[in-house]
Short mmCIF file of C-alpha atoms and ligand atoms in Angstrom, two decimals:
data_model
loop_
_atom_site.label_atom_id
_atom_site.label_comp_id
_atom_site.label_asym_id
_atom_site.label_seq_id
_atom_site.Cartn_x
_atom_site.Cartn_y
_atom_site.Cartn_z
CA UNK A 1 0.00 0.00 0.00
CA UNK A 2 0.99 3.81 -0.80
CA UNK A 3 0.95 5.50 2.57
CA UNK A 4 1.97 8.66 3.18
CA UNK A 5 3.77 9.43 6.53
CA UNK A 6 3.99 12.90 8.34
CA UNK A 7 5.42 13.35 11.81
CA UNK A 8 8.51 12.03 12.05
CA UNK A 9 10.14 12.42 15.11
CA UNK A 10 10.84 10.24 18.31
CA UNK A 11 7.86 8.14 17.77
CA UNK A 12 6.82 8.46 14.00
CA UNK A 13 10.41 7.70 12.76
CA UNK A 14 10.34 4.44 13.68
CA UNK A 15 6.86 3.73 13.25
CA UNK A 16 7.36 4.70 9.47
CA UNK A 17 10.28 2.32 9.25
CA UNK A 18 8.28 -0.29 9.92
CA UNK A 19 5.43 0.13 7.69
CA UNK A 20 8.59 -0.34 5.42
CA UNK A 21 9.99 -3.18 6.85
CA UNK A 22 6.06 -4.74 6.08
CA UNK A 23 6.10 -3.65 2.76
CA UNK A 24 4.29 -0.67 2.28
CA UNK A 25 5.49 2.38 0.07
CA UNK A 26 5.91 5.56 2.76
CA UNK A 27 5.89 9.42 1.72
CA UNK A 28 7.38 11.01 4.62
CA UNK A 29 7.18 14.56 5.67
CA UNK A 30 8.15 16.42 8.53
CA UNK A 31 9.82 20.48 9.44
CA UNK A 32 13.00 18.73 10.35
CA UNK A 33 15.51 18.13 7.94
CA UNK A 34 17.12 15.75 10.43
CA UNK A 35 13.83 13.24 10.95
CA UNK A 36 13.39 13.35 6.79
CA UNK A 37 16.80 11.94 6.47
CA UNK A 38 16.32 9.38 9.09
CA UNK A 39 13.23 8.19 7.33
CA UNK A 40 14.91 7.82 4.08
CA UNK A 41 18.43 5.94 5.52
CA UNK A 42 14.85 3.83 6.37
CA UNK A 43 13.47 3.48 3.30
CA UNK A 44 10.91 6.33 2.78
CA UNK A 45 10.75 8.48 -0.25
CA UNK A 46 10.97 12.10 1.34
CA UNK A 47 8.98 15.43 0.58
CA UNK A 48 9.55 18.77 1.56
CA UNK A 49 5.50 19.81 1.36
CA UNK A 50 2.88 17.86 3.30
CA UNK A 51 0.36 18.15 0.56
CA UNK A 52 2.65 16.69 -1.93
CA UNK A 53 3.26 13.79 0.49
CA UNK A 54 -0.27 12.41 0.07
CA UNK A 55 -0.67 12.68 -3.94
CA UNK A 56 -1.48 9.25 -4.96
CA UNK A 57 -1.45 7.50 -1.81
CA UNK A 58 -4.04 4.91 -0.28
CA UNK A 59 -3.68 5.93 3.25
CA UNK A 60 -2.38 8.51 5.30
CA UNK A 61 -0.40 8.29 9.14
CA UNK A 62 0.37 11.40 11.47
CA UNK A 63 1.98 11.42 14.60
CA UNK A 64 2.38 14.97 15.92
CA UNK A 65 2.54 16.86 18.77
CA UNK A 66 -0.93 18.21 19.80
CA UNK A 67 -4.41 19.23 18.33
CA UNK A 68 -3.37 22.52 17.34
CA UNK A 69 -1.18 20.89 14.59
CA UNK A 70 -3.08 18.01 14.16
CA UNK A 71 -6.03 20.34 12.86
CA UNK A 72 -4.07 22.39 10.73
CA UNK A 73 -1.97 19.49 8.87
CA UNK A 74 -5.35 18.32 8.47
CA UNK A 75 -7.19 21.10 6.91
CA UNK A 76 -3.84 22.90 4.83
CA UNK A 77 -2.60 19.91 3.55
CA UNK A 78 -4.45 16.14 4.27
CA UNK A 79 -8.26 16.60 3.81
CA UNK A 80 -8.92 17.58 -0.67
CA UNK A 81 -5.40 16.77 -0.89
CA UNK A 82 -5.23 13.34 -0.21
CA UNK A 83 -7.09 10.90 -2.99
CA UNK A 84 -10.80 10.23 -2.21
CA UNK A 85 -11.97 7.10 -0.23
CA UNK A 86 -8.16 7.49 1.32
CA UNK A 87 -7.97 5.84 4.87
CA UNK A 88 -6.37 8.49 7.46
CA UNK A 89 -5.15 7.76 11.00
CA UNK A 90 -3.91 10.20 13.46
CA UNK A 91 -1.78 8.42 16.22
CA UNK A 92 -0.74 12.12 18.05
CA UNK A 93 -2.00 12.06 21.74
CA UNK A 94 -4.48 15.16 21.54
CA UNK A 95 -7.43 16.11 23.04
CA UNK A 96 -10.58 14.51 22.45
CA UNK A 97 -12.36 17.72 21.69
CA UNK A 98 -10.35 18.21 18.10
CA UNK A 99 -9.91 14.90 17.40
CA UNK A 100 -13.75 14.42 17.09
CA UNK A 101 -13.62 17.50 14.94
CA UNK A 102 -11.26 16.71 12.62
CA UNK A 103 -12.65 13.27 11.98
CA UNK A 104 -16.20 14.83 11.66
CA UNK A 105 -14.24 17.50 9.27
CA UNK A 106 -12.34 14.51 7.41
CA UNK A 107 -15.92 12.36 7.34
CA UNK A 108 -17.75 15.65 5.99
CA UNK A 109 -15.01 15.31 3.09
CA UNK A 110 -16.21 12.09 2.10
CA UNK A 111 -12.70 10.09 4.09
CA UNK A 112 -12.99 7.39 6.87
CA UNK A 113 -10.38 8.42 9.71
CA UNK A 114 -9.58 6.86 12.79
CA UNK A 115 -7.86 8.41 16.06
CA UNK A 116 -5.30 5.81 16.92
CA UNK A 117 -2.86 7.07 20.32
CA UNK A 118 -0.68 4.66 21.08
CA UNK A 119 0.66 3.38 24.52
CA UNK A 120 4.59 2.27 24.71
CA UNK A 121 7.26 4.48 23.69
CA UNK A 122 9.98 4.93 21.63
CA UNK A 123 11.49 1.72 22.02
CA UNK A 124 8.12 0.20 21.29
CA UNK A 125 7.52 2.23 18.64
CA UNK A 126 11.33 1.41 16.90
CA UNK A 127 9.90 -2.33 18.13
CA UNK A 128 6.65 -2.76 16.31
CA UNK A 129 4.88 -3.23 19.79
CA UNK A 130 3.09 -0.43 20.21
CA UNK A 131 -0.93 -1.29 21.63
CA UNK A 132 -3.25 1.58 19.66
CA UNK A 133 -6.46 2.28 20.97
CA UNK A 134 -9.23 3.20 18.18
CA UNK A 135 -11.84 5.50 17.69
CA UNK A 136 -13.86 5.56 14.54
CA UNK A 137 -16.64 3.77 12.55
CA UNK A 138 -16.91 0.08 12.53
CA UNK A 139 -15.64 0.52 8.67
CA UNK A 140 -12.99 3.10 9.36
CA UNK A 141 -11.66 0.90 12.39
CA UNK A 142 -11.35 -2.29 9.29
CA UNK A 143 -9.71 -0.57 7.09
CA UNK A 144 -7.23 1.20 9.78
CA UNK A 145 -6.56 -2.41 11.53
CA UNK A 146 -4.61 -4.17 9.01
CA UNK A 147 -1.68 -0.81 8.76
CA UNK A 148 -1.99 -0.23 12.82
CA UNK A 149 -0.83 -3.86 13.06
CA UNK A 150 2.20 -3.34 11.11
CA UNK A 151 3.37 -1.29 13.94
CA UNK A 152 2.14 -2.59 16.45
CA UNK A 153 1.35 -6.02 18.87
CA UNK A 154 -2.42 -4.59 20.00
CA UNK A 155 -4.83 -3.13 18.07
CA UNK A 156 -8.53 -2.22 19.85
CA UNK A 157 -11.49 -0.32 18.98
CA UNK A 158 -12.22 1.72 21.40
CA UNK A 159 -15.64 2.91 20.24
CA UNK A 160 -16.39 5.90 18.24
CA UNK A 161 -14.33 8.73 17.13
CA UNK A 162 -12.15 10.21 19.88
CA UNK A 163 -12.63 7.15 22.08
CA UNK A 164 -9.20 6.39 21.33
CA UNK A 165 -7.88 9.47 22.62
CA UNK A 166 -10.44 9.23 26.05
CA UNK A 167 -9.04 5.51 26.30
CA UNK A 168 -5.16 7.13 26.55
CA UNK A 169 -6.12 9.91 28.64
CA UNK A 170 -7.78 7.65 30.87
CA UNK A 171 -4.92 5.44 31.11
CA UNK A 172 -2.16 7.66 31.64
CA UNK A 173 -4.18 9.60 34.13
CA UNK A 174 -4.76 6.17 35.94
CA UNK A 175 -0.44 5.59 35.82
CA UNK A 176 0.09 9.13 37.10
CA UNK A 177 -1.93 8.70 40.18
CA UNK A 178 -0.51 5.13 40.26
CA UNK A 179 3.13 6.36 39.64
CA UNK A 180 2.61 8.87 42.83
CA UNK A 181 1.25 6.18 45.36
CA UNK A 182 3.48 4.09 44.67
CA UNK A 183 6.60 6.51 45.06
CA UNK A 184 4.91 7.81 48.47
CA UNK A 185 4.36 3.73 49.36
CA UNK A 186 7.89 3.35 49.08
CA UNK A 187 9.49 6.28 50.71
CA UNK A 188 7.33 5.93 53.84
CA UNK A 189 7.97 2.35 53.78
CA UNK A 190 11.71 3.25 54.19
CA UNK A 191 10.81 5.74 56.71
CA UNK A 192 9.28 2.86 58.45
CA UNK A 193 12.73 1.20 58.73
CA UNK A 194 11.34 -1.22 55.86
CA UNK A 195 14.05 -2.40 53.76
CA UNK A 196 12.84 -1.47 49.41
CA UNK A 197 13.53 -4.77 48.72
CA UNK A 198 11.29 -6.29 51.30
CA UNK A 199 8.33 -4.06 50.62
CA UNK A 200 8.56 -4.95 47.08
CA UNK A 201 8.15 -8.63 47.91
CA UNK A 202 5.50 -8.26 50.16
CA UNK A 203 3.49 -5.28 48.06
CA UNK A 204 4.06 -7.14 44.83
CA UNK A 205 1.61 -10.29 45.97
CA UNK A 206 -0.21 -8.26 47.92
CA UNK A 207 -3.34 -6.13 47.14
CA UNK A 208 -1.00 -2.84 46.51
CA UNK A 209 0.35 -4.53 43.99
CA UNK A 210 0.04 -1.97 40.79
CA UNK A 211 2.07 -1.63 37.00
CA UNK A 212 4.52 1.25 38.39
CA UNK A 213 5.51 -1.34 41.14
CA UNK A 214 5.85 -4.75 39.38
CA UNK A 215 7.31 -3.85 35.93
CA UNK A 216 7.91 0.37 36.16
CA UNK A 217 9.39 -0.01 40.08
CA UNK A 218 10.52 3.74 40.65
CA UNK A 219 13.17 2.31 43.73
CA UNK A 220 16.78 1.67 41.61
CA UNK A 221 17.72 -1.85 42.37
CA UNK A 222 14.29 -3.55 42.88
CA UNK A 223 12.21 -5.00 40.55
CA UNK A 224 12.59 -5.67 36.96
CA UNK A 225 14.82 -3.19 34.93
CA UNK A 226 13.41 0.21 34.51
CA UNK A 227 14.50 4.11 34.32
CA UNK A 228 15.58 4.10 38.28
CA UNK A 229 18.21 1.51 37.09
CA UNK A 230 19.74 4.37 35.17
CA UNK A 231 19.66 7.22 37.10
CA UNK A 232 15.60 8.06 35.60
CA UNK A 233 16.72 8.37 31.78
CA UNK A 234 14.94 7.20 29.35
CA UNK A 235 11.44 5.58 29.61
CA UNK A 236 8.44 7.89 29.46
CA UNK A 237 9.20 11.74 29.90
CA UNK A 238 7.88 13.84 32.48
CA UNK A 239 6.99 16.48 30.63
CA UNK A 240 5.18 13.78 28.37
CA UNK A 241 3.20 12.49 31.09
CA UNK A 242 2.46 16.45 32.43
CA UNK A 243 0.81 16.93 29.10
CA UNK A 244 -1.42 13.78 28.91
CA UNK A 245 -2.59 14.93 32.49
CA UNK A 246 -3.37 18.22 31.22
CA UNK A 247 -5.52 16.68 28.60
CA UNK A 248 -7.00 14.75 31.11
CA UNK A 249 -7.85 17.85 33.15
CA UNK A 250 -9.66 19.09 30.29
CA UNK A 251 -11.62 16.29 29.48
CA UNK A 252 -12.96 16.16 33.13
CA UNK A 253 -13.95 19.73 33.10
CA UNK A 254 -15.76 19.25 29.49
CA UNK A 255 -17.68 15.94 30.57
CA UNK A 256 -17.97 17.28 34.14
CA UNK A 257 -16.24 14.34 35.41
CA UNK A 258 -15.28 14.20 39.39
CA UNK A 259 -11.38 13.59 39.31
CA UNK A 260 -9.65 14.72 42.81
CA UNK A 261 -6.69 12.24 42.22
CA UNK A 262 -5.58 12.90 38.96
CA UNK A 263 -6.11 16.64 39.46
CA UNK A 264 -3.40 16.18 42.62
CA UNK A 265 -1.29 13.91 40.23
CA UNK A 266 -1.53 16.32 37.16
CA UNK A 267 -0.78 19.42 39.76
CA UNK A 268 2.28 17.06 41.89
CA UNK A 269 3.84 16.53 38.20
CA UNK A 270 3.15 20.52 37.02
CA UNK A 271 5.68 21.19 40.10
CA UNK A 272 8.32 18.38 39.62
CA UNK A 273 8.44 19.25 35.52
CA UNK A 274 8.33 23.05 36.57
CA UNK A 275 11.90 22.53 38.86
CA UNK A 276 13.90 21.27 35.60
CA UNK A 277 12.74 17.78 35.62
CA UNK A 278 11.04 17.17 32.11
CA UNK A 279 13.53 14.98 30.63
CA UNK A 280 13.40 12.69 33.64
CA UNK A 281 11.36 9.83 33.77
CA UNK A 282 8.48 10.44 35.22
CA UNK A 283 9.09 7.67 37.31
CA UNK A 284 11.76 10.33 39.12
CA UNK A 285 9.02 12.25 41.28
CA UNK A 286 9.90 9.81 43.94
CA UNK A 287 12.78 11.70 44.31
CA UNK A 288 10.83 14.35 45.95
CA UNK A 289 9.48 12.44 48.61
P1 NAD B 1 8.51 14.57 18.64
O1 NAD B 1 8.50 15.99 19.05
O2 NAD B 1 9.77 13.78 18.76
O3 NAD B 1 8.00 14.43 17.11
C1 NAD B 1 7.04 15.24 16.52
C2 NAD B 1 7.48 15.50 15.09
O4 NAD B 1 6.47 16.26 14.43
C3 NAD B 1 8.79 16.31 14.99
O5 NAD B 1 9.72 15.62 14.18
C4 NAD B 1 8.35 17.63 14.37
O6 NAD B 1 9.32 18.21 13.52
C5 NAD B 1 7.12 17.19 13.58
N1 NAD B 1 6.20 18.28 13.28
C6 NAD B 1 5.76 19.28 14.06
N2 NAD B 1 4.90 20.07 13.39
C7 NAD B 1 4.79 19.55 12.15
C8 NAD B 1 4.05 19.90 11.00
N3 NAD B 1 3.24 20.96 10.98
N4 NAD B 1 4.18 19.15 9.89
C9 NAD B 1 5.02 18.06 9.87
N5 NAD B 1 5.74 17.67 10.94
C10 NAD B 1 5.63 18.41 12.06
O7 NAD B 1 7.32 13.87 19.47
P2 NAD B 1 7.11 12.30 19.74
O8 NAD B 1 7.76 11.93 21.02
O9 NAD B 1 7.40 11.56 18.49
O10 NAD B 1 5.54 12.29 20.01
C11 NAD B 1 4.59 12.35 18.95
C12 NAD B 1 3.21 12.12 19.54
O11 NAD B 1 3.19 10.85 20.18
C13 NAD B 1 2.81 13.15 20.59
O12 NAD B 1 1.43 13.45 20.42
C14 NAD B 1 3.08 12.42 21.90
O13 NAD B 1 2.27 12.88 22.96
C15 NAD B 1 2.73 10.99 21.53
N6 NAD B 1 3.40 9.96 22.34
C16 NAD B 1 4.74 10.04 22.61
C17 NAD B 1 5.32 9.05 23.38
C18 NAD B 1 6.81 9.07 23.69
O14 NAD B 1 7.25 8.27 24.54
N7 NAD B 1 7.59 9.93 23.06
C19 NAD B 1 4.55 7.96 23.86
C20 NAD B 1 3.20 7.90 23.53
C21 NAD B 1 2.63 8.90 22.77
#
């Protein structure tokens, strides 16, 4: 298939290499001169206009910062541009406000479109093992399916549009307020005169037992390898997991959800990215406890 790629940075750059590694033709685009000649040492043809990108192609991928860009890629350069009865997929973590518009805009142009975030990072996406969570028509989520999976080891439909991007937001909320308990677990374990090691054991198999303790542990030295193991770089940035709580914050106040916990989280990880620390994992806020 002819699919043309734009967002190529930490995440897309990879995930474009492997829709060439499965066989499929890739237009890339993206600002950066840099991520354009990544993508063609990894096979894609590369274009220096986003609406020349999608001439002729069958499909069309973007992975890009936030909804602001999203919407204007979209309406300057994807939607009239792109061949009708084209299949388009946005895998940016935005909010679910403007993804719903720009697939009603897309849908109003006659294209199916999908929101598609994606959970693992950049080593999943260099890895193919991404999980994407869906949001689109029954028809739209078919047609998406088959070039998600090329990039990925889950694929689920998560409803209609923008029920991808509540799934994420949802999620990552949920490993923020996670994240935090467990960090405060731990130090006040220690406090305790608890050894790390021994609270791990016991809080593991017991009914504490969470993802940021058993396979994310934010103590170095316990658990399975993770970011504490090298002094918090790498893994999943805090400024990265500040702006999926933002989102989240949003989303609460526009469906008038109750969420006292992930407003703490969201306002625990404002502070810790605000003192320097959004390069650190966000795993790292332990540090301040
Ligand atoms: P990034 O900043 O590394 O890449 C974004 C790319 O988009 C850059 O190469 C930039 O030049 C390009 N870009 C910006 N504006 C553009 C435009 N108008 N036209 C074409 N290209 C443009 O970001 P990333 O880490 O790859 O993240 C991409 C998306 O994936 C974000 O929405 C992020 O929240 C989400 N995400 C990231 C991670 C992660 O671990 N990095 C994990 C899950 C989800």
């Amino acid at each position: 298939m002819k699919i043309a790629f734009i967002g190529l940075g930490n995440m897309g750059g990879g995930m474009a290499a492997n829709l060439v590694k499965a066989g499929h033709q890739v237009n890339a685009f993206d600002l950066s001169e840099a991520a354009l000649a990544a993508a063609s040492d990894n096979g894609c043809a590369t274009y220096t206009d986003a609406a020349e990108a999608v001439q002729g192609v069958e499909a069309v991928v973007t992975m890009l910062p936030n909804g602001a860009i999203v919407k204007s890629v979209y309406s300057d350069s994807v939607i009239g541009k792109t061949p009708e009865g084209a299949i388009l997929l946005d895998c940016s973590t935005i909010d679910v406000a403007t993804a719903r518009e720009v697939i009603a805009m897309a849908e109003g142009a006659g294209y199916d479109m999908v929101d598609a975030p994606v959970s693992g990072g950049i080593a999943a996406a260099n890895g193919g093992t991404l999980t994407f969570m869906v949001g689109g028509s029954e028809t739209a989520f078919s047609r998406a399916e088959p070039i998600l999976q090329a990039m990925g080891k889950a694929v689920i439909h998560a409803g209609d549009a923008g029920n991808g991007q509540a799934a994420k937001i949802c999620n990552n909320m949920l490993l923020g307020i996670h994240m935090i308990g467990t960090c405060e677990a731990f130090a006040m374990a220690q406090k305790l005169g608890l050894d790390p090691q021994t609270f791990f054991d016991i809080s593991s198999v017991s009914s504490g037992q969470n993802w940021s303790m058993t396979s994310y542990c934010p103590v170095p030295g316990v658990g399975p390898q993770s970011p504490a193991d090298n002094d918090y770089q790498g893994g999943f940035a805090t400024a990265l997991m500040l702006k999926d709580l933002k989102l989240a914050m949003e989303a609460a106040v526009s469906s008038g959800a109750a969420v006292p916990m992930g407003a703490r989280a969201a306002a625990l990880y404002e502070d810790f990215n605000g003192a320097g620390n959004g390069g650190r994992d966000f795993s790292a806020i332990i540090t301040t406890l």
